[in-house]
Coordinates of C-alpha atoms in Angstrom, one line a residue:
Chain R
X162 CA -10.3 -17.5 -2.4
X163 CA -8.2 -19.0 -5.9
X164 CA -10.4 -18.0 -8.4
X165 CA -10.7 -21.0 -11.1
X166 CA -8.2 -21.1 -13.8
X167 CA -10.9 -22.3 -15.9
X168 CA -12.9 -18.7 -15.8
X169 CA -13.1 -16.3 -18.6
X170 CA -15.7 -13.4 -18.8
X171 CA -18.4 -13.8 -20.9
X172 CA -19.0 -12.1 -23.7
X173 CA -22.0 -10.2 -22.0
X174 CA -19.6 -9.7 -19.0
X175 CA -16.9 -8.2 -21.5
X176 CA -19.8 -5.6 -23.3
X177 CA -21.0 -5.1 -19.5
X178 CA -17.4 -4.5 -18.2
X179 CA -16.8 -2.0 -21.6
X180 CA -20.1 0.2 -20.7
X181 CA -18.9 0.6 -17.5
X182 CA -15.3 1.8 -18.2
X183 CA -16.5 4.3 -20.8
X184 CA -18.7 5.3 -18.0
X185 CA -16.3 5.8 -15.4
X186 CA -13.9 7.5 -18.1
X187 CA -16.7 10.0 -18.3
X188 CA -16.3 10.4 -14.5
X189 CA -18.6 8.0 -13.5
X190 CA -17.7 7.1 -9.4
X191 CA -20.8 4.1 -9.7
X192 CA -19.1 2.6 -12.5
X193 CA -15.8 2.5 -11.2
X194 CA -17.0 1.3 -7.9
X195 CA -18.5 -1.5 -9.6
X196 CA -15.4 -2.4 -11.4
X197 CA -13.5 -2.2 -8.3
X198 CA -15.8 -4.0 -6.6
X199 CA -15.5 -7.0 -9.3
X200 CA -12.0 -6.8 -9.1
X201 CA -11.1 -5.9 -5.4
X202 CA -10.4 -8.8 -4.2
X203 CA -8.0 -10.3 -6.5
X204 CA -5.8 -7.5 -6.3
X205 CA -5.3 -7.0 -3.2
X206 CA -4.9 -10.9 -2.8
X207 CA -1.9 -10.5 -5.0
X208 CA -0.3 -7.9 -3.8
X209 CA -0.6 -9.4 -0.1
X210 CA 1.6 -12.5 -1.2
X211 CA 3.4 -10.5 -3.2
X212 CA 4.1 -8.0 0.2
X213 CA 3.4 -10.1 2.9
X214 CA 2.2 -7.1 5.0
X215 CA -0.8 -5.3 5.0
X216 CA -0.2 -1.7 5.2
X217 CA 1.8 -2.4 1.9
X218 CA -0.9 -4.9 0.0
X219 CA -3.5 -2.0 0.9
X220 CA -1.0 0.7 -0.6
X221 CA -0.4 -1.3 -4.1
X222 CA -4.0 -1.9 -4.1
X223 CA -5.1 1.8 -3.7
X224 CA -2.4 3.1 -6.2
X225 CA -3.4 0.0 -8.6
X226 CA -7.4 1.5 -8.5
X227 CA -6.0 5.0 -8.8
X228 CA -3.6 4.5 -11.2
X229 CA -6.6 2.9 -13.4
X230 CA -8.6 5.6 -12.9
X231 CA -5.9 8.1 -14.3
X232 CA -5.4 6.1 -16.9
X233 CA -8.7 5.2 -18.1
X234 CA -8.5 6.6 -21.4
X235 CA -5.2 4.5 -22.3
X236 CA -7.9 1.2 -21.8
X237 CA -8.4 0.4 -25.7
X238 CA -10.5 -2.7 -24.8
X239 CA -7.9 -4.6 -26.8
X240 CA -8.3 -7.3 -23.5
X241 CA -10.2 -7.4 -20.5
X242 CA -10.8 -4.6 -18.0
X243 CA -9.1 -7.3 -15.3
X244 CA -6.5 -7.9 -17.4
X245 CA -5.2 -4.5 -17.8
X246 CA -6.3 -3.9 -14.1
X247 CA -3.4 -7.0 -13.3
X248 CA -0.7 -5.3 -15.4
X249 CA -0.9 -2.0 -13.2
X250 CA -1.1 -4.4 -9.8
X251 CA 1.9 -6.1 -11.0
X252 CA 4.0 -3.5 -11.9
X253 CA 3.0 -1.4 -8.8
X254 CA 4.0 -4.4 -6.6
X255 CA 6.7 -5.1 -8.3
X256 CA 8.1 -1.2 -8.2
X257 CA 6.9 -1.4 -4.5
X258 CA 8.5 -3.9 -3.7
X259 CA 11.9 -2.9 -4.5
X260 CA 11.8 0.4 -3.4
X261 CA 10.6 -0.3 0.4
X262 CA 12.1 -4.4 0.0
X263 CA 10.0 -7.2 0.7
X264 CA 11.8 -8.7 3.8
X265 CA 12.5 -5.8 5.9
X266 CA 8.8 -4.8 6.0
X267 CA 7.1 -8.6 6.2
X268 CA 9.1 -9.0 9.4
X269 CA 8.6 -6.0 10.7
X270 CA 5.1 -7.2 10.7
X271 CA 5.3 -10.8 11.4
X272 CA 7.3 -9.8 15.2
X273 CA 3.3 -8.1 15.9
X274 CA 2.0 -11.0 14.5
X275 CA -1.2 -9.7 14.7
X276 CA -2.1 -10.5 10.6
X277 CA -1.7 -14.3 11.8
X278 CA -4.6 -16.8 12.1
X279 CA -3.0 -19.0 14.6
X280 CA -6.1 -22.1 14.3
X281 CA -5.3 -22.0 10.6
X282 CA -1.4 -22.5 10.5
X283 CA -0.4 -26.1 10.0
X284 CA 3.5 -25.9 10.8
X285 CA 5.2 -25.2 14.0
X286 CA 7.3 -21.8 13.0
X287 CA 10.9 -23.2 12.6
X288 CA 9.7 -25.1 9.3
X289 CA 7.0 -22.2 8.2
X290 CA 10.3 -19.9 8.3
X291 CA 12.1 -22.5 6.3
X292 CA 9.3 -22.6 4.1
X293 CA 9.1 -18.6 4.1
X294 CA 12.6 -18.8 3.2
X295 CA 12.5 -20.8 0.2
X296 CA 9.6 -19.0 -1.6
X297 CA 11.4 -15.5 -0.3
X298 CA 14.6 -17.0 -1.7
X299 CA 13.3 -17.2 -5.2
X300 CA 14.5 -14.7 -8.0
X301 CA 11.7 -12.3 -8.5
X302 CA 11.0 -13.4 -11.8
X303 CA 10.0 -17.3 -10.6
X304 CA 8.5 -16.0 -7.3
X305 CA 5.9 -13.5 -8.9
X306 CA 4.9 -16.7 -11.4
X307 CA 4.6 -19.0 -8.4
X308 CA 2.8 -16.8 -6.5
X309 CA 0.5 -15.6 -9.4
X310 CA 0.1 -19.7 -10.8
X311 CA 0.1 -21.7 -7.9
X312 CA -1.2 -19.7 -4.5
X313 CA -3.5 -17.6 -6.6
X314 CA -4.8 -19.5 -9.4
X315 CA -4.1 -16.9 -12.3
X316 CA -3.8 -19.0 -16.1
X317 CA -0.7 -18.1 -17.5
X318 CA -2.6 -16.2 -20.1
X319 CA -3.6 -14.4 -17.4
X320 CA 0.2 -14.0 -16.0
X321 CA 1.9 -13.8 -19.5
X322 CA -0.4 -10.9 -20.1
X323 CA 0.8 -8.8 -16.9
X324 CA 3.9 -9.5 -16.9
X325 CA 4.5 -9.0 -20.4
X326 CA 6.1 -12.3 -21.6
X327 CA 5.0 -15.2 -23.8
X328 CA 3.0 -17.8 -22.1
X329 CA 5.9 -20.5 -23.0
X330 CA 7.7 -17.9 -20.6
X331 CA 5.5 -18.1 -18.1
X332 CA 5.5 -21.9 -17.7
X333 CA 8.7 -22.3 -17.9
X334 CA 9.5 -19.6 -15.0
X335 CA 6.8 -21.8 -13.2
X336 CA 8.9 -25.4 -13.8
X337 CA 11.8 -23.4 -12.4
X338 CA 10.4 -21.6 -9.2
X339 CA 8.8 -25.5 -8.4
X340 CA 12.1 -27.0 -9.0
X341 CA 13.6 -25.2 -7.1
X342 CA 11.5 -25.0 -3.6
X343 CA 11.9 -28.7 -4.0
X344 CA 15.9 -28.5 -3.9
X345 CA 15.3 -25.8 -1.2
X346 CA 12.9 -27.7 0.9
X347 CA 14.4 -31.0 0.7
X348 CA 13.2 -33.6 2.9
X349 CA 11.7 -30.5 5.5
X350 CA 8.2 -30.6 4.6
X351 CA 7.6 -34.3 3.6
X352 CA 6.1 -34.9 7.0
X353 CA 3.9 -31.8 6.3
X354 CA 2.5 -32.5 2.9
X355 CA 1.4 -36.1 4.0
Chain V
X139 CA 11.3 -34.8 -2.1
X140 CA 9.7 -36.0 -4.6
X141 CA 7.5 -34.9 -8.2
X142 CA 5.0 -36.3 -6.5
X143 CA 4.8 -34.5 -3.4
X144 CA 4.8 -30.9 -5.4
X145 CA 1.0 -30.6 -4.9
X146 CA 1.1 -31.1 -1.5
X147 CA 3.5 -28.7 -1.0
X148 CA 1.9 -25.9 -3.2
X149 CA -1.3 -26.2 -0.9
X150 CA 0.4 -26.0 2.2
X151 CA 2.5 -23.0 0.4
X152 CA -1.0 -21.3 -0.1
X153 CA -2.1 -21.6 3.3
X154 CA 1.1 -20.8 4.4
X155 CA 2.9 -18.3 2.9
X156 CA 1.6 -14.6 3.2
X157 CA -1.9 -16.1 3.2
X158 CA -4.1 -12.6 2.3
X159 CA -6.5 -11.9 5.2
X160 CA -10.2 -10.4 4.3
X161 CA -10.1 -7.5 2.0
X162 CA -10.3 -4.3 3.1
X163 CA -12.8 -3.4 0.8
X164 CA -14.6 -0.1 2.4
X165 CA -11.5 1.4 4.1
X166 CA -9.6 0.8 0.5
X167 CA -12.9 2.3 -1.8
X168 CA -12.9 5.5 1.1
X169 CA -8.7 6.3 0.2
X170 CA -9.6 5.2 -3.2
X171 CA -12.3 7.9 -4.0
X172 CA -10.5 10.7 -2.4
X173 CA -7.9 10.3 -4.5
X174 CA -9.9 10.3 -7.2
X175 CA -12.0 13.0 -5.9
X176 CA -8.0 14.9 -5.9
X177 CA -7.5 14.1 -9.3
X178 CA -11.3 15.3 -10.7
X179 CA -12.0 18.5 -8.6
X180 CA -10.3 21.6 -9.6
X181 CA -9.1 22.7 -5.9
X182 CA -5.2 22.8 -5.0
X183 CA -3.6 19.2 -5.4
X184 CA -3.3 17.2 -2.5
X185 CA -0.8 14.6 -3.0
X186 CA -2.2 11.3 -2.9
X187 CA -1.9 8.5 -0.1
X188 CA 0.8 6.8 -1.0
X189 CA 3.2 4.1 0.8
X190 CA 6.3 4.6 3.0
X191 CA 8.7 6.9 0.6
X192 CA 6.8 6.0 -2.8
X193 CA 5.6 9.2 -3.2
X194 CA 8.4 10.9 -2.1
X195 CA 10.9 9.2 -3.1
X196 CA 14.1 11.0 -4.9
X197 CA 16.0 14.6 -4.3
X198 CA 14.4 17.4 -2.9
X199 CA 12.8 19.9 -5.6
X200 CA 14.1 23.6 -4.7
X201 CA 10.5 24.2 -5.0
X202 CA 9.6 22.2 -2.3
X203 CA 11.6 24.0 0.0
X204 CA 10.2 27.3 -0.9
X205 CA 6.7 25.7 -0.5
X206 CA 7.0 24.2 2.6
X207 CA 8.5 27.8 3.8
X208 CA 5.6 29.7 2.4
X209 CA 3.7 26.9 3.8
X210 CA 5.0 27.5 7.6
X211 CA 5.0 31.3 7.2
X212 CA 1.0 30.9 6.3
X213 CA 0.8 28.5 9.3
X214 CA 2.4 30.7 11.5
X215 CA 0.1 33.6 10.4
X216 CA -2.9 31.9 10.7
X217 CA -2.9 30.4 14.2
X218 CA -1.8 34.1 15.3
X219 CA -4.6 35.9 13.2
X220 CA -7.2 33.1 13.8
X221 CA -7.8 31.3 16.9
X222 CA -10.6 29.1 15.6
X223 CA -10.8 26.9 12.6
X224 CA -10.7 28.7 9.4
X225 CA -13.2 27.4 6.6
X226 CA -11.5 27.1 3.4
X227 CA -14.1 28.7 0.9
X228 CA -12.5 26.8 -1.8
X229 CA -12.2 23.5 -0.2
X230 CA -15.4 23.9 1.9
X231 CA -17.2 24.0 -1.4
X232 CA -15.5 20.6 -2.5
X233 CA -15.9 19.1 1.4
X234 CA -15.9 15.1 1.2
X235 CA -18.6 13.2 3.0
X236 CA -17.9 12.1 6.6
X237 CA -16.8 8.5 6.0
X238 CA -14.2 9.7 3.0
X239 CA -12.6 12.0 5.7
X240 CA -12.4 9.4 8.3
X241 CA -10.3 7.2 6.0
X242 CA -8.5 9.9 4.6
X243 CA -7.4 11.0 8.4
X244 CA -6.9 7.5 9.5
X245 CA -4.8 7.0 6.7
X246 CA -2.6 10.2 6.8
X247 CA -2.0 9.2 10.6
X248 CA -0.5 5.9 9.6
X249 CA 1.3 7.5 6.5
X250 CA 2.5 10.3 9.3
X251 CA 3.4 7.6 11.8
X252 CA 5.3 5.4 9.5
X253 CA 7.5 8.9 9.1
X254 CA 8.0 9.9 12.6
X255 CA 9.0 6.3 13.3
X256 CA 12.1 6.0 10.7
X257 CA 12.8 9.7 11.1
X258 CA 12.9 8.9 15.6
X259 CA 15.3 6.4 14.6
X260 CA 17.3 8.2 12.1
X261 CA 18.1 11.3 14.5
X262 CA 20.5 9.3 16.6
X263 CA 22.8 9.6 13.4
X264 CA 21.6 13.0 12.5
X265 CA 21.3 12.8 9.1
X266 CA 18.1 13.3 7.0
X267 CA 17.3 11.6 3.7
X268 CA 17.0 14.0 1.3
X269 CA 13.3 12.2 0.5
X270 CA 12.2 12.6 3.8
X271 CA 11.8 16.1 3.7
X272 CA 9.8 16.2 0.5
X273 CA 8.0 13.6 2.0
X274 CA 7.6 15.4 5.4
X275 CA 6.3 18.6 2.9
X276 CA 3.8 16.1 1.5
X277 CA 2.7 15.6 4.8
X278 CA 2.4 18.5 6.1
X279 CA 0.5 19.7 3.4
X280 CA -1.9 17.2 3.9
X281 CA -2.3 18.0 7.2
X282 CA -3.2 21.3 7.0
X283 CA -5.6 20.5 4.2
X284 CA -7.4 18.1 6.7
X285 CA -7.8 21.3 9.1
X286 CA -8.7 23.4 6.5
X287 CA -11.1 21.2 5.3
X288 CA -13.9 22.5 8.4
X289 CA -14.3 19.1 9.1
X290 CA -12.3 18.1 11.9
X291 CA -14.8 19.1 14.6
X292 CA -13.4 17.0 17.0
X293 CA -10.9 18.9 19.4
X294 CA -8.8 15.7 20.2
X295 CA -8.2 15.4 16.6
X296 CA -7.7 18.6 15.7
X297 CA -5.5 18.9 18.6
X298 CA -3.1 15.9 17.5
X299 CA -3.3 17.4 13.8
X300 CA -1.9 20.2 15.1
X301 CA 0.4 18.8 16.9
X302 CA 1.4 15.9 13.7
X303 CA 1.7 19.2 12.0
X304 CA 4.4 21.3 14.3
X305 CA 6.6 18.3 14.1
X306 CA 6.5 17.9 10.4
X307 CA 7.5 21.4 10.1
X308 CA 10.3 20.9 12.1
X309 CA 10.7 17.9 10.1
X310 CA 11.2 19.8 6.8
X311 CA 13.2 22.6 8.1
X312 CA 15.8 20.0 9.5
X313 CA 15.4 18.6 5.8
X314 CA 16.4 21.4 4.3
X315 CA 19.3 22.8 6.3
X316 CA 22.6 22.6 4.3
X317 CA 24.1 19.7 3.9
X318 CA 26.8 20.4 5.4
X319 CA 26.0 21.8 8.6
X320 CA 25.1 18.0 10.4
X321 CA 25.4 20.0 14.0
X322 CA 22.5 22.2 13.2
X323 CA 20.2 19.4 11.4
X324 CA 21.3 17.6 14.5
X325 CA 19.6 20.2 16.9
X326 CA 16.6 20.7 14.4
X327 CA 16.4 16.9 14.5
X328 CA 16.1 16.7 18.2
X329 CA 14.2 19.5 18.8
X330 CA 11.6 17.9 16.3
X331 CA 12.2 14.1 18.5
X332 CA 11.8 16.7 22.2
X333 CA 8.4 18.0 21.0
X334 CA 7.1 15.1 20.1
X335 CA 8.0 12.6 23.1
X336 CA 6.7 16.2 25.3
X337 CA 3.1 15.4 23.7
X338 CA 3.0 11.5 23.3
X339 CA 2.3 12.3 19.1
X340 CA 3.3 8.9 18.2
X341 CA 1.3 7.2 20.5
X342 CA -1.4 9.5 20.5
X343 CA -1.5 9.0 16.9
X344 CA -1.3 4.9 17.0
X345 CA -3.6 4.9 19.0
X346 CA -5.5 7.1 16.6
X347 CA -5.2 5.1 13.9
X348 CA -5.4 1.6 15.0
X349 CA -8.9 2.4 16.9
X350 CA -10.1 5.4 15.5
X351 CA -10.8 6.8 18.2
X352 CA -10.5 10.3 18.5
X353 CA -11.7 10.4 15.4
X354 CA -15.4 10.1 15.5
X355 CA -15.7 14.0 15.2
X356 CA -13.8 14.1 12.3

């Protein structure tokens, strides 16, 4: 599911989505179910490219939700609930990520293989590690915009605003991370992407 | 290749690479609200499920040694003094709902597992991260708050439990044995490894966690 870039919450949705954190700041569980019920799926969609293994995406996620609900009261409104939500998922992916380190754990999970939906994958395994490699291989600051922009459909308002940066920033990381999978990738995938 | 071919090659990228399978919702929501049942009710602190070392990560506290020591001292006292499950009044009174202590068991197992596994491999060198032993504490607390909790009624799970919890404690007190002294963490270490080959804990607990089973009870 890549959510349209073209979305933006209404301005009932935005009043809506206020009630419902000032309820959950006054310990509302129903509220704060609904919000993570609107919300859910997106961040843990992140933070599974972003980990690549599911005992990890789950972790970010539960921390992200957790890490919300402790810090309810610093939510001024100032931008959208999801917004805010995506700066916490961000930075606890990001924190995550270089504390446990991306690689060792993905492959740790892609020798069970068991997260793999074989009827789905298009490329024999030689050129999906190539193309593993070449997204892996990307500085952290172009990968998260890649992933963020291109595989999950965020609007680099959306990005800019969770990763702190200007949106100029944020396109310009994308230019760069798409330059250079195409030096990385070469001629590899053109039989692929026919 | 080619400008040209860029899209292409961002949609097989999407399908591709670290394609997200169905959300977890419910099993996320039941971690979820019993960390945020933690942080709201006003019973002792159980530290939340967290990731590999995240939690833990960083140098042993001195407090944390003293805890898990009064922790093991209470242990010890209590299986001698009580032979059945012992209702915490306390925590009793602020008992979860059935589903929300499934999660939270399953999820401790795996958090457990993820331990025993690095630490199993790690004893061949004898050495201990310092962070697993505050780690291990973290565990162990947990675990015994899961027993406390009069809601482990099943007596496969509260058997493993007991057992997860015997080797955490040796765990931690192989953390916390000087430095210096890598012969005696050594022994601690495989004494720890001994016990829990002896009773199949890891596999018991995979098992555990992967199917649930087992866990019905709790």
């Amino acid at each position: 599911m890549v959510e349209s870039s073209d979305e933006r919450p209404t301005q009932h949705a935005i009043v809506n989505e206020l009630e419902l954190v000032e309820q959950a700041r006054n310990g509302s569980e129903t509220a704060f179910r609904t919000l993570y019920d609107d919300n859910v799926d997106r961040v843990y969609r992140l933070s599974y490219r972003m980990a690549g293994n599911a005992d990890l995406a789950r972790d970010f996620t539960q921390d992200t939700f957790l890490r919300a609900w402790e810090r309810l009261d610093q939510f001024r409104g100032d931008s959208a609930f999801s917004t805010w939500l995506h700066t916490i998922a961000v930075k606890t992916a990001l924190n995550g990520l270089r504390k446990h380190g991306r690689h060792g754990k993905r492959e740790a999970e892609l020798k069970d293989g068991t997260h793999m939906a074989p009827d789905r994958r298009r490329l024999d395994p030689l050129a999906r590690d190539r193309l593993r490699g070449a997204v892996d291989g990307l500085k952290e600051i172009y990968r998260t915009v890649f992933l963020m922009h291109d595989l999950e459909g965020y609007t680099h308002p959306e990005i800019a605003a969770a990763l702190g940066m200007a949106e100029g920033t944020s396109k310009a990381r994308l230019f760069r991370a798409r330059e250079q999978l195409r030096n990385a990738l070469g001629e590899e995938m053109r039989e692929y992407v026919r | 290749m080619t400008h040209e071919d860029m899209d292409p090659l961002v949609k097989l990228t999407r399908e591709e690479y670290n394609a997200p399978p169905e959300t977890p919702r419910e099993e996320m929501w039941a971690v979820i609200r019993a960390g945020m049942a933690e942080r709201t009710a006003d019973v002792v602190p159980i530290r939340r499920a967290r990731g590999w070392r995240a939690a833990f990560a960083g140098p042993a506290p001195g407090w944390a040694a003293a805890a898990a020591a009064v922790l093991v001292l209470g242990i010890g006292i209590g299986r001698w003094t009580s032979p059945g499950p012992g209702p915490d009044a306390t925590l009793t009174a602020a008992a979860p709902d059935e589903d929300v202590m499934l999660a939270a068991t399953r999820d401790h197992l795996r958090r457990t597992e993820s331990l025993l596994t690095m630490v199993q491999s790690d004893s061949r060198t004898g050495a201990v991260d310092p962070s697993v032993g505050v780690w291990a504490g973290g565990l162990l607390t947990r675990t015994r708050l899961l027993l406390d909790a009069n809601s482990v009624e099943d007596p496969t799970t509260r058997e493993l439990l007991e057992d997860v919890e015997l080797v955490l404690m040796q765990i931690v007190g192989a953390a916390h044995v000087d430095g210096d002294d890598g012969e005696r963490t050594r022994s601690e270490l495989t004494l720890a490894i001994q016990g829990m080959d002896d009773k199949n804990v890891l596999s018991r607990m995979q098992v555990a966690s992967a199917t649930g089973v087992g866990l019905a009870g709790t």
